[in-house]
């Protein structure tokens, strides 16, 4: 709840006129409780989980972009993808939604605010960078632990049922894994708390990024290819392709942890052999003899 009865009072308190966006935010949230505002997180995640994978469903069904499919021998039907979505939604309402409700006191405790002023663009960008770096590093180690014998057999194997991942399979996991991996997601906002809008943007971008890396397609025009040290769909697809035996490509977003700790060696060898195979096939098609 915003502690100003009118827009004029808010302007006086801030020492300036409200921006257009701040005016809209004031008119919407001024009389609503902080808990009510925070509950929008559940609706936001529902929309992201439901809508963000839809373009990849279209791509999978039409076959128009099969040349960019990472594992071209695996195709999913509409019923198979919808079944995955239903399984995800069951966990969403039982685990994710409930988790958002019970963690509200922690949101208050760390100081995530919902009032005025709204954060500047530079503040949002700086906090998002911090959130991504913290999440990526902590997620790397938790993910690596989940690939130990007990962690994989009891928990993480559920997520690896899709050896050729699809967008809807991004949050497809054991309920315990969802809870565990919620820690890296919340750790960044806990370290550098900001506005609830920054928090919403953070969890939306993180989930959209995860959906993209589980899409099963490596599009050359993807804007994420401009991000330094970004892994992407092709990088994470290898992790699923190898499956439970995988001790490679644990990072959630960037590649530096795998490089520093030597857990990308299998992937690099795989890439080298794949390039050699492609070169040989090209030489044979071109009539060049290969010994």
PDB file of C-alpha atoms in Angstrom:
ATOM      1  CA  UNK A   1       0.000   0.000   0.000  1.00  0.00           C
ATOM      2  CA  UNK A   2       1.367   3.400  -0.998  1.00  0.00           C
ATOM      3  CA  UNK A   3       1.420   5.739   2.055  1.00  0.00           C
ATOM      4  CA  UNK A   4       0.112   8.776   0.151  1.00  0.00           C
ATOM      5  CA  UNK A   5      -3.609   9.596  -0.110  1.00  0.00           C
ATOM      6  CA  UNK A   6      -3.322  11.433  -3.433  1.00  0.00           C
ATOM      7  CA  UNK A   7      -0.991  11.829  -6.392  1.00  0.00           C
ATOM      8  CA  UNK A   8      -0.337  15.401  -5.309  1.00  0.00           C
ATOM      9  CA  UNK A   9       0.842  14.214  -1.891  1.00  0.00           C
ATOM     10  CA  UNK A  10       3.110  11.679  -3.541  1.00  0.00           C
ATOM     11  CA  UNK A  11       4.576  14.377  -5.787  1.00  0.00           C
ATOM     12  CA  UNK A  12       5.264  16.615  -2.776  1.00  0.00           C
ATOM     13  CA  UNK A  13       6.938  13.760  -0.900  1.00  0.00           C
ATOM     14  CA  UNK A  14       9.139  12.883  -3.890  1.00  0.00           C
ATOM     15  CA  UNK A  15       9.907  16.525  -4.686  1.00  0.00           C
ATOM     16  CA  UNK A  16       8.904  16.116  -8.343  1.00  0.00           C
ATOM     17  CA  UNK A  17       6.007  15.194 -10.554  1.00  0.00           C
ATOM     18  CA  UNK A  18       5.254  11.529 -10.956  1.00  0.00           C
ATOM     19  CA  UNK A  19       6.154   9.920 -14.264  1.00  0.00           C
ATOM     20  CA  UNK A  20       3.354   8.495 -16.375  1.00  0.00           C
ATOM     21  CA  UNK A  21       4.249   4.974 -15.274  1.00  0.00           C
ATOM     22  CA  UNK A  22       4.350   6.009 -11.607  1.00  0.00           C
ATOM     23  CA  UNK A  23       0.918   7.617 -11.971  1.00  0.00           C
ATOM     24  CA  UNK A  24      -0.516   4.415 -13.418  1.00  0.00           C
ATOM     25  CA  UNK A  25       1.117   2.384 -10.655  1.00  0.00           C
ATOM     26  CA  UNK A  26      -0.242   4.738  -7.995  1.00  0.00           C
ATOM     27  CA  UNK A  27      -3.783   4.573  -9.338  1.00  0.00           C
ATOM     28  CA  UNK A  28      -3.676   0.793  -9.433  1.00  0.00           C
ATOM     29  CA  UNK A  29      -1.879  -0.098  -6.208  1.00  0.00           C
ATOM     30  CA  UNK A  30      -2.438   2.847  -3.830  1.00  0.00           C
ATOM     31  CA  UNK A  31      -5.358   1.225  -1.999  1.00  0.00           C
ATOM     32  CA  UNK A  32      -4.185  -2.384  -2.289  1.00  0.00           C
ATOM     33  CA  UNK A  33      -2.256  -4.206   0.415  1.00  0.00           C
ATOM     34  CA  UNK A  34       1.361  -5.202  -0.155  1.00  0.00           C
ATOM     35  CA  UNK A  35       0.326  -8.854   0.098  1.00  0.00           C
ATOM     36  CA  UNK A  36      -2.294  -8.394  -2.620  1.00  0.00           C
ATOM     37  CA  UNK A  37       0.296  -6.772  -4.877  1.00  0.00           C
ATOM     38  CA  UNK A  38       2.800  -9.556  -4.192  1.00  0.00           C
ATOM     39  CA  UNK A  39       0.207 -12.225  -5.112  1.00  0.00           C
ATOM     40  CA  UNK A  40       0.414 -10.953  -8.671  1.00  0.00           C
ATOM     41  CA  UNK A  41       3.629 -13.007  -8.782  1.00  0.00           C
ATOM     42  CA  UNK A  42       1.549 -16.193  -9.028  1.00  0.00           C
ATOM     43  CA  UNK A  43      -0.446 -14.873 -11.988  1.00  0.00           C
ATOM     44  CA  UNK A  44       2.734 -13.661 -13.672  1.00  0.00           C
ATOM     45  CA  UNK A  45       4.431 -17.053 -13.395  1.00  0.00           C
ATOM     46  CA  UNK A  46       1.311 -18.812 -14.626  1.00  0.00           C
ATOM     47  CA  UNK A  47       1.271 -16.623 -17.737  1.00  0.00           C
ATOM     48  CA  UNK A  48       4.990 -17.149 -18.370  1.00  0.00           C
ATOM     49  CA  UNK A  49       4.787 -20.941 -17.956  1.00  0.00           C
ATOM     50  CA  UNK A  50       1.697 -21.082 -20.181  1.00  0.00           C
ATOM     51  CA  UNK A  51       2.453 -18.591 -22.946  1.00  0.00           C
ATOM     52  CA  UNK A  52       6.234 -18.369 -23.359  1.00  0.00           C
ATOM     53  CA  UNK A  53       6.623 -21.945 -24.728  1.00  0.00           C
ATOM     54  CA  UNK A  54       3.784 -21.531 -27.261  1.00  0.00           C
ATOM     55  CA  UNK A  55       6.000 -20.264 -30.136  1.00  0.00           C
ATOM     56  CA  UNK A  56       8.138 -23.393 -29.771  1.00  0.00           C
ATOM     57  CA  UNK A  57       4.996 -25.554 -29.912  1.00  0.00           C
ATOM     58  CA  UNK A  58       4.171 -23.912 -33.246  1.00  0.00           C
ATOM     59  CA  UNK A  59       7.735 -24.446 -34.459  1.00  0.00           C
ATOM     60  CA  UNK A  60       7.681 -28.113 -33.431  1.00  0.00           C
ATOM     61  CA  UNK A  61       4.334 -28.876 -35.073  1.00  0.00           C
ATOM     62  CA  UNK A  62       4.885 -27.078 -38.379  1.00  0.00           C
ATOM     63  CA  UNK A  63       8.379 -28.412 -39.013  1.00  0.00           C
ATOM     64  CA  UNK A  64       9.267 -25.184 -40.788  1.00  0.00           C
ATOM     65  CA  UNK A  65      12.416 -24.710 -38.735  1.00  0.00           C
ATOM     66  CA  UNK A  66      13.606 -28.325 -38.505  1.00  0.00           C
ATOM     67  CA  UNK A  67      17.029 -27.335 -39.819  1.00  0.00           C
ATOM     68  CA  UNK A  68      17.582 -25.554 -36.496  1.00  0.00           C
ATOM     69  CA  UNK A  69      16.399 -28.471 -34.346  1.00  0.00           C
ATOM     70  CA  UNK A  70      19.235 -29.767 -32.179  1.00  0.00           C
ATOM     71  CA  UNK A  71      17.994 -33.374 -32.056  1.00  0.00           C
ATOM     72  CA  UNK A  72      16.167 -33.696 -35.393  1.00  0.00           C
ATOM     73  CA  UNK A  73      15.295 -37.367 -34.899  1.00  0.00           C
ATOM     74  CA  UNK A  74      12.999 -36.533 -31.962  1.00  0.00           C
ATOM     75  CA  UNK A  75       9.600 -35.004 -32.692  1.00  0.00           C
ATOM     76  CA  UNK A  76       6.794 -34.290 -30.228  1.00  0.00           C
ATOM     77  CA  UNK A  77       3.087 -34.362 -30.987  1.00  0.00           C
ATOM     78  CA  UNK A  78       0.611 -31.802 -29.670  1.00  0.00           C
ATOM     79  CA  UNK A  79      -0.791 -34.334 -27.200  1.00  0.00           C
ATOM     80  CA  UNK A  80       2.684 -35.102 -25.834  1.00  0.00           C
ATOM     81  CA  UNK A  81       3.470 -31.424 -25.310  1.00  0.00           C
ATOM     82  CA  UNK A  82       0.056 -30.783 -23.750  1.00  0.00           C
ATOM     83  CA  UNK A  83       0.586 -33.694 -21.362  1.00  0.00           C
ATOM     84  CA  UNK A  84       3.856 -32.109 -20.260  1.00  0.00           C
ATOM     85  CA  UNK A  85       2.057 -28.795 -19.746  1.00  0.00           C
ATOM     86  CA  UNK A  86      -0.616 -30.466 -17.597  1.00  0.00           C
ATOM     87  CA  UNK A  87       2.047 -32.106 -15.430  1.00  0.00           C
ATOM     88  CA  UNK A  88       3.790 -28.753 -15.023  1.00  0.00           C
ATOM     89  CA  UNK A  89       0.533 -27.022 -14.068  1.00  0.00           C
ATOM     90  CA  UNK A  90      -0.182 -29.623 -11.379  1.00  0.00           C
ATOM     91  CA  UNK A  91       3.157 -28.839  -9.772  1.00  0.00           C
ATOM     92  CA  UNK A  92       2.630 -25.138 -10.333  1.00  0.00           C
ATOM     93  CA  UNK A  93      -0.557 -24.964  -8.300  1.00  0.00           C
ATOM     94  CA  UNK A  94       0.585 -27.442  -5.651  1.00  0.00           C
ATOM     95  CA  UNK A  95       4.169 -26.259  -5.184  1.00  0.00           C
ATOM     96  CA  UNK A  96       5.053 -23.010  -6.987  1.00  0.00           C
ATOM     97  CA  UNK A  97       1.865 -21.130  -6.129  1.00  0.00           C
ATOM     98  CA  UNK A  98       1.927 -22.305  -2.524  1.00  0.00           C
ATOM     99  CA  UNK A  99       5.607 -21.413  -2.249  1.00  0.00           C
ATOM    100  CA  UNK A 100       4.934 -17.852  -3.413  1.00  0.00           C
ATOM    101  CA  UNK A 101       2.274 -17.438  -0.732  1.00  0.00           C
ATOM    102  CA  UNK A 102       4.297 -18.790   2.189  1.00  0.00           C
ATOM    103  CA  UNK A 103       7.452 -16.845   1.241  1.00  0.00           C
ATOM    104  CA  UNK A 104       5.726 -13.452   1.481  1.00  0.00           C
ATOM    105  CA  UNK A 105       7.199 -12.792   4.966  1.00  0.00           C
ATOM    106  CA  UNK A 106      10.698 -13.267   3.523  1.00  0.00           C
ATOM    107  CA  UNK A 107       9.891 -10.696   0.815  1.00  0.00           C
ATOM    108  CA  UNK A 108       9.044  -8.227   3.555  1.00  0.00           C
ATOM    109  CA  UNK A 109      12.068  -9.187   5.628  1.00  0.00           C
ATOM    110  CA  UNK A 110      14.657  -8.572   2.884  1.00  0.00           C
ATOM    111  CA  UNK A 111      13.055  -5.239   1.974  1.00  0.00           C
ATOM    112  CA  UNK A 112      11.532  -5.716  -1.474  1.00  0.00           C
ATOM    113  CA  UNK A 113       9.228  -2.709  -1.789  1.00  0.00           C
ATOM    114  CA  UNK A 114       6.133  -1.988  -3.848  1.00  0.00           C
ATOM    115  CA  UNK A 115       5.664   1.761  -3.335  1.00  0.00           C
ATOM    116  CA  UNK A 116       7.044   4.911  -4.918  1.00  0.00           C
ATOM    117  CA  UNK A 117       9.364   5.912  -6.438  1.00  0.00           C
ATOM    118  CA  UNK A 118       9.671   3.287  -9.161  1.00  0.00           C
ATOM    119  CA  UNK A 119      13.235   2.211  -9.938  1.00  0.00           C
ATOM    120  CA  UNK A 120      15.230   3.848 -12.689  1.00  0.00           C
ATOM    121  CA  UNK A 121      16.319   1.888 -15.754  1.00  0.00           C
ATOM    122  CA  UNK A 122      19.938   1.840 -14.568  1.00  0.00           C
ATOM    123  CA  UNK A 123      18.899   0.512 -11.168  1.00  0.00           C
ATOM    124  CA  UNK A 124      16.849  -2.262 -12.791  1.00  0.00           C
ATOM    125  CA  UNK A 125      19.656  -3.269 -15.165  1.00  0.00           C
ATOM    126  CA  UNK A 126      22.292  -3.277 -12.405  1.00  0.00           C
ATOM    127  CA  UNK A 127      20.143  -5.428 -10.127  1.00  0.00           C
ATOM    128  CA  UNK A 128      19.257  -7.850 -12.912  1.00  0.00           C
ATOM    129  CA  UNK A 129      22.950  -8.362 -13.692  1.00  0.00           C
ATOM    130  CA  UNK A 130      23.596  -9.129 -10.011  1.00  0.00           C
ATOM    131  CA  UNK A 131      20.619 -11.494  -9.859  1.00  0.00           C
ATOM    132  CA  UNK A 132      21.704 -13.436 -12.936  1.00  0.00           C
ATOM    133  CA  UNK A 133      25.304 -13.798 -11.734  1.00  0.00           C
ATOM    134  CA  UNK A 134      24.313 -14.940  -8.237  1.00  0.00           C
ATOM    135  CA  UNK A 135      21.678 -17.353  -9.532  1.00  0.00           C
ATOM    136  CA  UNK A 136      23.994 -18.802 -12.143  1.00  0.00           C
ATOM    137  CA  UNK A 137      26.807 -19.513  -9.673  1.00  0.00           C
ATOM    138  CA  UNK A 138      24.653 -21.023  -6.913  1.00  0.00           C
ATOM    139  CA  UNK A 139      22.490 -22.946  -9.383  1.00  0.00           C
ATOM    140  CA  UNK A 140      25.652 -24.465 -10.876  1.00  0.00           C
ATOM    141  CA  UNK A 141      26.664 -26.072  -7.577  1.00  0.00           C
ATOM    142  CA  UNK A 142      23.172 -27.209  -6.621  1.00  0.00           C
ATOM    143  CA  UNK A 143      22.650 -28.695 -10.074  1.00  0.00           C
ATOM    144  CA  UNK A 144      25.996 -30.440  -9.817  1.00  0.00           C
ATOM    145  CA  UNK A 145      25.022 -31.919  -6.442  1.00  0.00           C
ATOM    146  CA  UNK A 146      21.751 -33.157  -7.935  1.00  0.00           C
ATOM    147  CA  UNK A 147      23.826 -35.245 -10.337  1.00  0.00           C
ATOM    148  CA  UNK A 148      25.387 -37.265  -7.545  1.00  0.00           C
ATOM    149  CA  UNK A 149      23.993 -40.821  -7.365  1.00  0.00           C
ATOM    150  CA  UNK A 150      21.422 -40.187  -4.606  1.00  0.00           C
ATOM    151  CA  UNK A 151      20.355 -36.743  -5.861  1.00  0.00           C
ATOM    152  CA  UNK A 152      19.825 -37.941  -9.393  1.00  0.00           C
ATOM    153  CA  UNK A 153      17.994 -41.172  -8.587  1.00  0.00           C
ATOM    154  CA  UNK A 154      15.713 -39.638  -5.945  1.00  0.00           C
ATOM    155  CA  UNK A 155      15.071 -36.180  -7.382  1.00  0.00           C
ATOM    156  CA  UNK A 156      16.723 -34.936 -10.565  1.00  0.00           C
ATOM    157  CA  UNK A 157      15.959 -37.903 -12.845  1.00  0.00           C
ATOM    158  CA  UNK A 158      12.391 -36.573 -13.244  1.00  0.00           C
ATOM    159  CA  UNK A 159      13.661 -33.500 -15.069  1.00  0.00           C
ATOM    160  CA  UNK A 160      15.830 -35.692 -17.305  1.00  0.00           C
ATOM    161  CA  UNK A 161      12.911 -37.766 -18.550  1.00  0.00           C
ATOM    162  CA  UNK A 162      13.053 -35.423 -21.540  1.00  0.00           C
ATOM    163  CA  UNK A 163      16.390 -36.327 -23.116  1.00  0.00           C
ATOM    164  CA  UNK A 164      15.388 -34.030 -25.962  1.00  0.00           C
ATOM    165  CA  UNK A 165      13.898 -31.081 -24.055  1.00  0.00           C
ATOM    166  CA  UNK A 166      10.957 -28.908 -25.070  1.00  0.00           C
ATOM    167  CA  UNK A 167       9.907 -25.494 -23.788  1.00  0.00           C
ATOM    168  CA  UNK A 168       7.174 -26.805 -21.498  1.00  0.00           C
ATOM    169  CA  UNK A 169       9.651 -29.206 -19.891  1.00  0.00           C
ATOM    170  CA  UNK A 170      11.718 -26.357 -18.467  1.00  0.00           C
ATOM    171  CA  UNK A 171       9.915 -26.398 -15.070  1.00  0.00           C
ATOM    172  CA  UNK A 172       9.111 -30.120 -15.318  1.00  0.00           C
ATOM    173  CA  UNK A 173      10.790 -31.554 -12.233  1.00  0.00           C
ATOM    174  CA  UNK A 174      10.391 -33.247  -8.863  1.00  0.00           C
ATOM    175  CA  UNK A 175       8.640 -31.054  -6.303  1.00  0.00           C
ATOM    176  CA  UNK A 176      11.765 -31.105  -4.119  1.00  0.00           C
ATOM    177  CA  UNK A 177      13.890 -29.825  -6.994  1.00  0.00           C
ATOM    178  CA  UNK A 178      11.501 -26.927  -7.526  1.00  0.00           C
ATOM    179  CA  UNK A 179      11.889 -25.961  -3.868  1.00  0.00           C
ATOM    180  CA  UNK A 180      15.670 -26.388  -3.879  1.00  0.00           C
ATOM    181  CA  UNK A 181      16.242 -24.381  -7.053  1.00  0.00           C
ATOM    182  CA  UNK A 182      14.036 -21.626  -5.685  1.00  0.00           C
ATOM    183  CA  UNK A 183      16.939 -20.747  -3.383  1.00  0.00           C
ATOM    184  CA  UNK A 184      19.295 -19.446  -6.127  1.00  0.00           C
ATOM    185  CA  UNK A 185      16.394 -17.561  -7.713  1.00  0.00           C
ATOM    186  CA  UNK A 186      15.586 -15.713  -4.495  1.00  0.00           C
ATOM    187  CA  UNK A 187      19.176 -15.245  -3.319  1.00  0.00           C
ATOM    188  CA  UNK A 188      19.895 -12.331  -5.669  1.00  0.00           C
ATOM    189  CA  UNK A 189      16.874 -10.247  -4.616  1.00  0.00           C
ATOM    190  CA  UNK A 190      17.733 -11.050  -0.998  1.00  0.00           C
ATOM    191  CA  UNK A 191      21.288  -9.738  -1.427  1.00  0.00           C
ATOM    192  CA  UNK A 192      20.313  -6.672  -3.477  1.00  0.00           C
ATOM    193  CA  UNK A 193      16.606  -6.026  -2.793  1.00  0.00           C
ATOM    194  CA  UNK A 194      14.758  -3.677  -5.092  1.00  0.00           C
ATOM    195  CA  UNK A 195      11.244  -2.926  -6.238  1.00  0.00           C
ATOM    196  CA  UNK A 196       8.614  -5.611  -6.732  1.00  0.00           C
ATOM    197  CA  UNK A 197       8.565  -4.715 -10.438  1.00  0.00           C
ATOM    198  CA  UNK A 198      12.260  -5.542 -10.692  1.00  0.00           C
ATOM    199  CA  UNK A 199      11.541  -8.811  -8.894  1.00  0.00           C
ATOM    200  CA  UNK A 200       8.767  -9.621 -11.367  1.00  0.00           C
ATOM    201  CA  UNK A 201      10.985  -8.776 -14.307  1.00  0.00           C
ATOM    202  CA  UNK A 202      13.748 -10.951 -12.867  1.00  0.00           C
ATOM    203  CA  UNK A 203      11.670 -14.100 -12.392  1.00  0.00           C
ATOM    204  CA  UNK A 204      10.016 -13.585 -15.792  1.00  0.00           C
ATOM    205  CA  UNK A 205      13.329 -13.230 -17.636  1.00  0.00           C
ATOM    206  CA  UNK A 206      14.836 -16.164 -15.770  1.00  0.00           C
ATOM    207  CA  UNK A 207      11.935 -18.456 -16.646  1.00  0.00           C
ATOM    208  CA  UNK A 208      11.817 -17.277 -20.260  1.00  0.00           C
ATOM    209  CA  UNK A 209      15.557 -17.900 -20.504  1.00  0.00           C
ATOM    210  CA  UNK A 210      15.082 -21.422 -19.109  1.00  0.00           C
ATOM    211  CA  UNK A 211      12.268 -22.091 -21.586  1.00  0.00           C
ATOM    212  CA  UNK A 212      14.502 -20.916 -24.444  1.00  0.00           C
ATOM    213  CA  UNK A 213      17.380 -23.175 -23.381  1.00  0.00           C
ATOM    214  CA  UNK A 214      14.961 -26.124 -23.179  1.00  0.00           C
ATOM    215  CA  UNK A 215      13.343 -25.330 -26.532  1.00  0.00           C
ATOM    216  CA  UNK A 216      15.313 -27.916 -28.502  1.00  0.00           C
ATOM    217  CA  UNK A 217      16.100 -25.333 -31.193  1.00  0.00           C
ATOM    218  CA  UNK A 218      19.248 -23.300 -31.809  1.00  0.00           C
ATOM    219  CA  UNK A 219      18.204 -20.245 -33.812  1.00  0.00           C
ATOM    220  CA  UNK A 220      21.129 -18.230 -35.207  1.00  0.00           C
ATOM    221  CA  UNK A 221      19.170 -14.971 -34.899  1.00  0.00           C
ATOM    222  CA  UNK A 222      18.509 -15.362 -31.163  1.00  0.00           C
ATOM    223  CA  UNK A 223      19.405 -12.151 -29.324  1.00  0.00           C
ATOM    224  CA  UNK A 224      20.886 -14.199 -26.482  1.00  0.00           C
ATOM    225  CA  UNK A 225      23.825 -15.051 -28.758  1.00  0.00           C
ATOM    226  CA  UNK A 226      24.984 -11.460 -28.215  1.00  0.00           C
ATOM    227  CA  UNK A 227      25.383 -12.060 -24.458  1.00  0.00           C
ATOM    228  CA  UNK A 228      28.980 -12.896 -23.420  1.00  0.00           C
ATOM    229  CA  UNK A 229      29.487 -16.412 -22.009  1.00  0.00           C
ATOM    230  CA  UNK A 230      25.828 -17.301 -22.581  1.00  0.00           C
ATOM    231  CA  UNK A 231      25.138 -21.030 -22.891  1.00  0.00           C
ATOM    232  CA  UNK A 232      21.871 -21.264 -24.765  1.00  0.00           C
ATOM    233  CA  UNK A 233      19.748 -24.104 -26.086  1.00  0.00           C
ATOM    234  CA  UNK A 234      22.499 -26.041 -27.857  1.00  0.00           C
ATOM    235  CA  UNK A 235      24.708 -25.924 -24.767  1.00  0.00           C
ATOM    236  CA  UNK A 236      22.040 -27.180 -22.359  1.00  0.00           C
ATOM    237  CA  UNK A 237      20.580 -29.667 -24.839  1.00  0.00           C
ATOM    238  CA  UNK A 238      23.828 -31.633 -24.648  1.00  0.00           C
ATOM    239  CA  UNK A 239      23.327 -31.971 -20.887  1.00  0.00           C
ATOM    240  CA  UNK A 240      19.902 -33.543 -21.458  1.00  0.00           C
ATOM    241  CA  UNK A 241      21.134 -35.660 -24.367  1.00  0.00           C
ATOM    242  CA  UNK A 242      23.757 -37.337 -22.179  1.00  0.00           C
ATOM    243  CA  UNK A 243      21.219 -37.695 -19.358  1.00  0.00           C
ATOM    244  CA  UNK A 244      21.964 -39.162 -15.942  1.00  0.00           C
ATOM    245  CA  UNK A 245      25.564 -39.906 -16.862  1.00  0.00           C
ATOM    246  CA  UNK A 246      26.138 -36.244 -17.645  1.00  0.00           C
ATOM    247  CA  UNK A 247      28.872 -34.559 -15.664  1.00  0.00           C
ATOM    248  CA  UNK A 248      28.976 -31.634 -18.050  1.00  0.00           C
ATOM    249  CA  UNK A 249      27.223 -28.310 -18.707  1.00  0.00           C
ATOM    250  CA  UNK A 250      25.687 -27.757 -15.269  1.00  0.00           C
ATOM    251  CA  UNK A 251      25.422 -23.971 -15.573  1.00  0.00           C
ATOM    252  CA  UNK A 252      21.945 -22.509 -15.855  1.00  0.00           C
ATOM    253  CA  UNK A 253      22.737 -19.381 -17.895  1.00  0.00           C
ATOM    254  CA  UNK A 254      26.437 -18.694 -18.492  1.00  0.00           C
ATOM    255  CA  UNK A 255      29.331 -21.020 -19.318  1.00  0.00           C
ATOM    256  CA  UNK A 256      32.140 -19.653 -17.160  1.00  0.00           C
ATOM    257  CA  UNK A 257      31.543 -21.967 -14.171  1.00  0.00           C
ATOM    258  CA  UNK A 258      31.708 -25.073 -16.362  1.00  0.00           C
ATOM    259  CA  UNK A 259      34.905 -23.743 -17.945  1.00  0.00           C
ATOM    260  CA  UNK A 260      36.578 -22.789 -14.646  1.00  0.00           C
ATOM    261  CA  UNK A 261      35.719 -26.071 -12.900  1.00  0.00           C
ATOM    262  CA  UNK A 262      36.331 -28.268 -15.941  1.00  0.00           C
ATOM    263  CA  UNK A 263      32.803 -29.578 -16.355  1.00  0.00           C
ATOM    264  CA  UNK A 264      32.522 -28.726 -20.043  1.00  0.00           C
ATOM    265  CA  UNK A 265      35.244 -31.065 -21.328  1.00  0.00           C
ATOM    266  CA  UNK A 266      32.811 -33.703 -22.535  1.00  0.00           C
ATOM    267  CA  UNK A 267      30.806 -31.084 -24.361  1.00  0.00           C
ATOM    268  CA  UNK A 268      33.876 -29.598 -26.042  1.00  0.00           C
ATOM    269  CA  UNK A 269      35.031 -33.052 -27.174  1.00  0.00           C
ATOM    270  CA  UNK A 270      31.521 -33.723 -28.479  1.00  0.00           C
ATOM    271  CA  UNK A 271      31.565 -30.446 -30.420  1.00  0.00           C
ATOM    272  CA  UNK A 272      34.973 -31.214 -31.885  1.00  0.00           C
ATOM    273  CA  UNK A 273      33.892 -34.671 -33.073  1.00  0.00           C
ATOM    274  CA  UNK A 274      30.661 -33.249 -34.474  1.00  0.00           C
ATOM    275  CA  UNK A 275      32.536 -30.620 -36.456  1.00  0.00           C
ATOM    276  CA  UNK A 276      34.875 -33.293 -37.816  1.00  0.00           C
ATOM    277  CA  UNK A 277      31.880 -35.381 -38.886  1.00  0.00           C
ATOM    278  CA  UNK A 278      30.254 -32.424 -40.623  1.00  0.00           C
ATOM    279  CA  UNK A 279      33.531 -31.639 -42.383  1.00  0.00           C
ATOM    280  CA  UNK A 280      33.881 -35.224 -43.579  1.00  0.00           C
ATOM    281  CA  UNK A 281      30.301 -35.283 -44.891  1.00  0.00           C
ATOM    282  CA  UNK A 282      30.861 -31.988 -46.693  1.00  0.00           C
ATOM    283  CA  UNK A 283      34.063 -33.280 -48.293  1.00  0.00           C
ATOM    284  CA  UNK A 284      32.358 -36.491 -49.419  1.00  0.00           C
ATOM    285  CA  UNK A 285      29.439 -34.591 -50.952  1.00  0.00           C
ATOM    286  CA  UNK A 286      31.892 -32.298 -52.698  1.00  0.00           C
ATOM    287  CA  UNK A 287      33.732 -35.275 -54.167  1.00  0.00           C
ATOM    288  CA  UNK A 288      36.837 -34.808 -52.045  1.00  0.00           C
ATOM    289  CA  UNK A 289      38.495 -38.049 -50.985  1.00  0.00           C
ATOM    290  CA  UNK A 290      38.833 -38.461 -47.230  1.00  0.00           C
ATOM    291  CA  UNK A 291      41.334 -40.855 -45.617  1.00  0.00           C
TER     292      UNK A 291
END
